[in-house]
């Protein structure tokens, strides 16, 4: 049966009218539904790409900070192993690790106890002013 009037034997609708049968839903999606689905998918992909870029940036920063911490620990270990008694003051030197350019700043301070000196190691990225790591230790004079 058809919803429109026309030739009931052949099931054709008169010219200009569409034949629809009762009980059969329309197939496919409308253009609006497709556009909304594509918009939702695009927003989800943009969010995923943003999260991935953020993770990559944080991973690189964490790597640089880890290498900076190792550089500071290496310098303090060298002072202890060699039994150095560094002179008070400040000095800077290259302390690059694994291809990452780093600058170390070593500051040595006298303490109230003449047998100890406080050593502060600050590590910066080459050409940058922000500190990646800071480590404080002590050098002792054994008599």
mmCIF file of C-alpha atoms in Angstrom:
data_model
loop_
_atom_site.group_PDB
_atom_site.id
_atom_site.type_symbol
_atom_site.label_atom_id
_atom_site.label_comp_id
_atom_site.label_asym_id
_atom_site.label_seq_id
_atom_site.Cartn_x
_atom_site.Cartn_y
_atom_site.Cartn_z
ATOM 1 C CA UNK A 1 0.000 0.000 0.000
ATOM 2 C CA UNK A 2 1.155 3.475 -0.623
ATOM 3 C CA UNK A 3 0.598 6.654 1.320
ATOM 4 C CA UNK A 4 -0.074 8.661 -1.782
ATOM 5 C CA UNK A 5 -2.772 8.167 -4.307
ATOM 6 C CA UNK A 6 -1.741 6.861 -7.643
ATOM 7 C CA UNK A 7 -1.842 3.679 -9.594
ATOM 8 C CA UNK A 8 -2.527 0.976 -6.930
ATOM 9 C CA UNK A 9 -1.705 -1.845 -9.321
ATOM 10 C CA UNK A 10 1.782 -0.745 -10.297
ATOM 11 C CA UNK A 11 2.598 1.112 -7.042
ATOM 12 C CA UNK A 12 3.609 4.303 -8.791
ATOM 13 C CA UNK A 13 2.877 7.745 -7.530
ATOM 14 C CA UNK A 14 1.621 10.487 -9.777
ATOM 15 C CA UNK A 15 4.320 12.714 -11.280
ATOM 16 C CA UNK A 16 5.986 15.026 -8.718
ATOM 17 C CA UNK A 17 5.026 12.928 -5.704
ATOM 18 C CA UNK A 18 7.218 10.474 -3.848
ATOM 19 C CA UNK A 19 6.031 6.984 -3.089
ATOM 20 C CA UNK A 20 6.481 5.934 0.558
ATOM 21 C CA UNK A 21 5.344 2.713 2.059
ATOM 22 C CA UNK A 22 3.912 2.551 5.535
ATOM 23 C CA UNK A 23 6.191 0.832 8.093
ATOM 24 C CA UNK A 24 9.460 1.363 6.211
ATOM 25 C CA UNK A 25 11.787 3.932 7.822
ATOM 26 C CA UNK A 26 13.968 6.216 5.725
ATOM 27 C CA UNK A 27 17.505 4.848 5.228
ATOM 28 C CA UNK A 28 20.787 6.760 5.896
ATOM 29 C CA UNK A 29 21.634 9.932 7.769
ATOM 30 C CA UNK A 30 20.686 13.467 7.045
ATOM 31 C CA UNK A 31 23.331 16.022 6.150
ATOM 32 C CA UNK A 32 22.935 17.750 9.544
ATOM 33 C CA UNK A 33 23.518 14.468 11.407
ATOM 34 C CA UNK A 34 26.668 13.793 9.401
ATOM 35 C CA UNK A 35 28.001 17.326 10.001
ATOM 36 C CA UNK A 36 27.363 17.076 13.750
ATOM 37 C CA UNK A 37 29.123 13.704 13.920
ATOM 38 C CA UNK A 38 32.110 15.081 11.998
ATOM 39 C CA UNK A 39 32.284 18.112 14.302
ATOM 40 C CA UNK A 40 32.311 15.892 17.400
ATOM 41 C CA UNK A 41 35.016 13.672 15.884
ATOM 42 C CA UNK A 42 37.131 16.733 14.960
ATOM 43 C CA UNK A 43 36.885 18.148 18.502
ATOM 44 C CA UNK A 44 37.894 14.788 19.970
ATOM 45 C CA UNK A 45 40.897 14.540 17.619
ATOM 46 C CA UNK A 46 42.021 18.093 18.437
ATOM 47 C CA UNK A 47 41.841 17.305 22.162
ATOM 48 C CA UNK A 48 43.861 14.116 21.659
ATOM 49 C CA UNK A 49 46.529 15.941 19.632
ATOM 50 C CA UNK A 50 46.752 18.685 22.261
ATOM 51 C CA UNK A 51 47.229 16.106 25.016
ATOM 52 C CA UNK A 52 49.924 14.339 22.987
ATOM 53 C CA UNK A 53 51.802 17.599 22.373
ATOM 54 C CA UNK A 54 51.601 18.443 26.073
ATOM 55 C CA UNK A 55 53.003 15.033 27.025
ATOM 56 C CA UNK A 56 55.878 15.422 24.582
ATOM 57 C CA UNK A 57 56.746 18.855 25.996
ATOM 58 C CA UNK A 58 56.630 17.619 29.595
ATOM 59 C CA UNK A 59 58.737 14.572 28.728
ATOM 60 C CA UNK A 60 61.473 16.784 27.240
ATOM 61 C CA UNK A 61 61.386 19.083 30.275
ATOM 62 C CA UNK A 62 61.584 16.125 32.664
ATOM 63 C CA UNK A 63 64.560 14.725 30.753
ATOM 64 C CA UNK A 64 66.421 18.064 30.932
ATOM 65 C CA UNK A 65 65.714 18.376 34.675
ATOM 66 C CA UNK A 66 66.878 14.807 35.322
ATOM 67 C CA UNK A 67 70.131 15.399 33.439
ATOM 68 C CA UNK A 68 70.623 18.683 35.315
ATOM 69 C CA UNK A 69 70.154 16.911 38.658
ATOM 70 C CA UNK A 70 72.704 14.283 37.635
ATOM 71 C CA UNK A 71 75.196 17.014 36.692
ATOM 72 C CA UNK A 72 74.852 18.639 40.115
ATOM 73 C CA UNK A 73 75.201 15.281 41.875
ATOM 74 C CA UNK A 74 78.281 14.477 39.778
ATOM 75 C CA UNK A 75 80.010 17.696 40.837
ATOM 76 C CA UNK A 76 79.254 17.203 44.539
ATOM 77 C CA UNK A 77 80.457 13.588 44.303
ATOM 78 C CA UNK A 78 83.692 14.746 42.685
ATOM 79 C CA UNK A 79 84.288 17.202 45.541
ATOM 80 C CA UNK A 80 83.785 14.402 48.086
ATOM 81 C CA UNK A 81 85.829 11.762 46.241
ATOM 82 C CA UNK A 82 88.781 14.069 45.573
ATOM 83 C CA UNK A 83 88.627 15.549 49.048
ATOM 84 C CA UNK A 84 88.542 19.046 47.550
ATOM 85 C CA UNK A 85 88.486 22.102 49.755
ATOM 86 C CA UNK A 86 86.980 24.647 47.341
ATOM 87 C CA UNK A 87 87.708 28.335 47.853
ATOM 88 C CA UNK A 88 84.723 30.527 48.751
ATOM 89 C CA UNK A 89 83.224 32.266 45.758
ATOM 90 C CA UNK A 90 81.398 31.531 42.553
ATOM 91 C CA UNK A 91 82.436 29.792 39.368
ATOM 92 C CA UNK A 92 80.579 28.592 36.276
ATOM 93 C CA UNK A 93 81.444 25.713 34.000
ATOM 94 C CA UNK A 94 79.960 23.547 31.272
ATOM 95 C CA UNK A 95 78.313 20.391 32.603
ATOM 96 C CA UNK A 96 76.467 19.106 29.527
ATOM 97 C CA UNK A 97 74.959 15.642 29.665
ATOM 98 C CA UNK A 98 73.824 13.351 26.823
ATOM 99 C CA UNK A 99 73.828 16.095 24.200
ATOM 100 C CA UNK A 100 71.846 18.549 26.351
ATOM 101 C CA UNK A 101 73.740 21.815 26.850
ATOM 102 C CA UNK A 102 73.918 22.670 30.551
ATOM 103 C CA UNK A 103 75.796 25.306 32.578
ATOM 104 C CA UNK A 104 76.634 24.690 36.233
ATOM 105 C CA UNK A 105 77.099 27.460 38.754
ATOM 106 C CA UNK A 106 79.020 26.463 41.856
ATOM 107 C CA UNK A 107 78.824 28.783 44.853
ATOM 108 C CA UNK A 108 80.958 28.047 47.904
ATOM 109 C CA UNK A 109 80.212 29.684 51.269
ATOM 110 C CA UNK A 110 82.069 29.629 54.559
ATOM 111 C CA UNK A 111 80.137 28.241 57.513
ATOM 112 C CA UNK A 112 80.360 29.037 61.236
ATOM 113 C CA UNK A 113 82.341 25.819 61.616
ATOM 114 C CA UNK A 114 85.753 26.376 59.960
ATOM 115 C CA UNK A 115 85.940 22.671 59.066
ATOM 116 C CA UNK A 116 82.919 22.872 56.706
ATOM 117 C CA UNK A 117 82.083 24.776 53.546
ATOM 118 C CA UNK A 118 78.644 24.867 52.009
ATOM 119 C CA UNK A 119 78.599 24.137 48.278
ATOM 120 C CA UNK A 120 75.544 25.061 46.170
ATOM 121 C CA UNK A 121 75.338 23.750 42.627
ATOM 122 C CA UNK A 122 72.737 25.349 40.348
ATOM 123 C CA UNK A 123 72.240 24.006 36.833
ATOM 124 C CA UNK A 124 70.813 26.037 33.953
ATOM 125 C CA UNK A 125 70.020 25.219 30.337
ATOM 126 C CA UNK A 126 72.653 26.763 28.048
ATOM 127 C CA UNK A 127 71.651 30.316 27.216
ATOM 128 C CA UNK A 128 68.678 30.278 29.606
ATOM 129 C CA UNK A 129 68.169 32.059 32.919
ATOM 130 C CA UNK A 130 65.799 29.624 34.658
ATOM 131 C CA UNK A 131 67.279 27.005 36.945
ATOM 132 C CA UNK A 132 66.669 23.348 36.136
ATOM 133 C CA UNK A 133 68.189 21.916 39.325
ATOM 134 C CA UNK A 134 69.775 23.014 42.600
ATOM 135 C CA UNK A 135 71.729 20.865 45.005
ATOM 136 C CA UNK A 136 73.378 21.834 48.302
ATOM 137 C CA UNK A 137 76.151 19.853 49.936
ATOM 138 C CA UNK A 138 79.112 20.323 52.234
ATOM 139 C CA UNK A 139 82.819 19.926 51.841
ATOM 140 C CA UNK A 140 84.821 18.995 54.938
ATOM 141 C CA UNK A 141 88.430 19.523 55.808
ATOM 142 C CA UNK A 142 89.942 16.551 57.578
ATOM 143 C CA UNK A 143 93.041 17.246 59.681
#
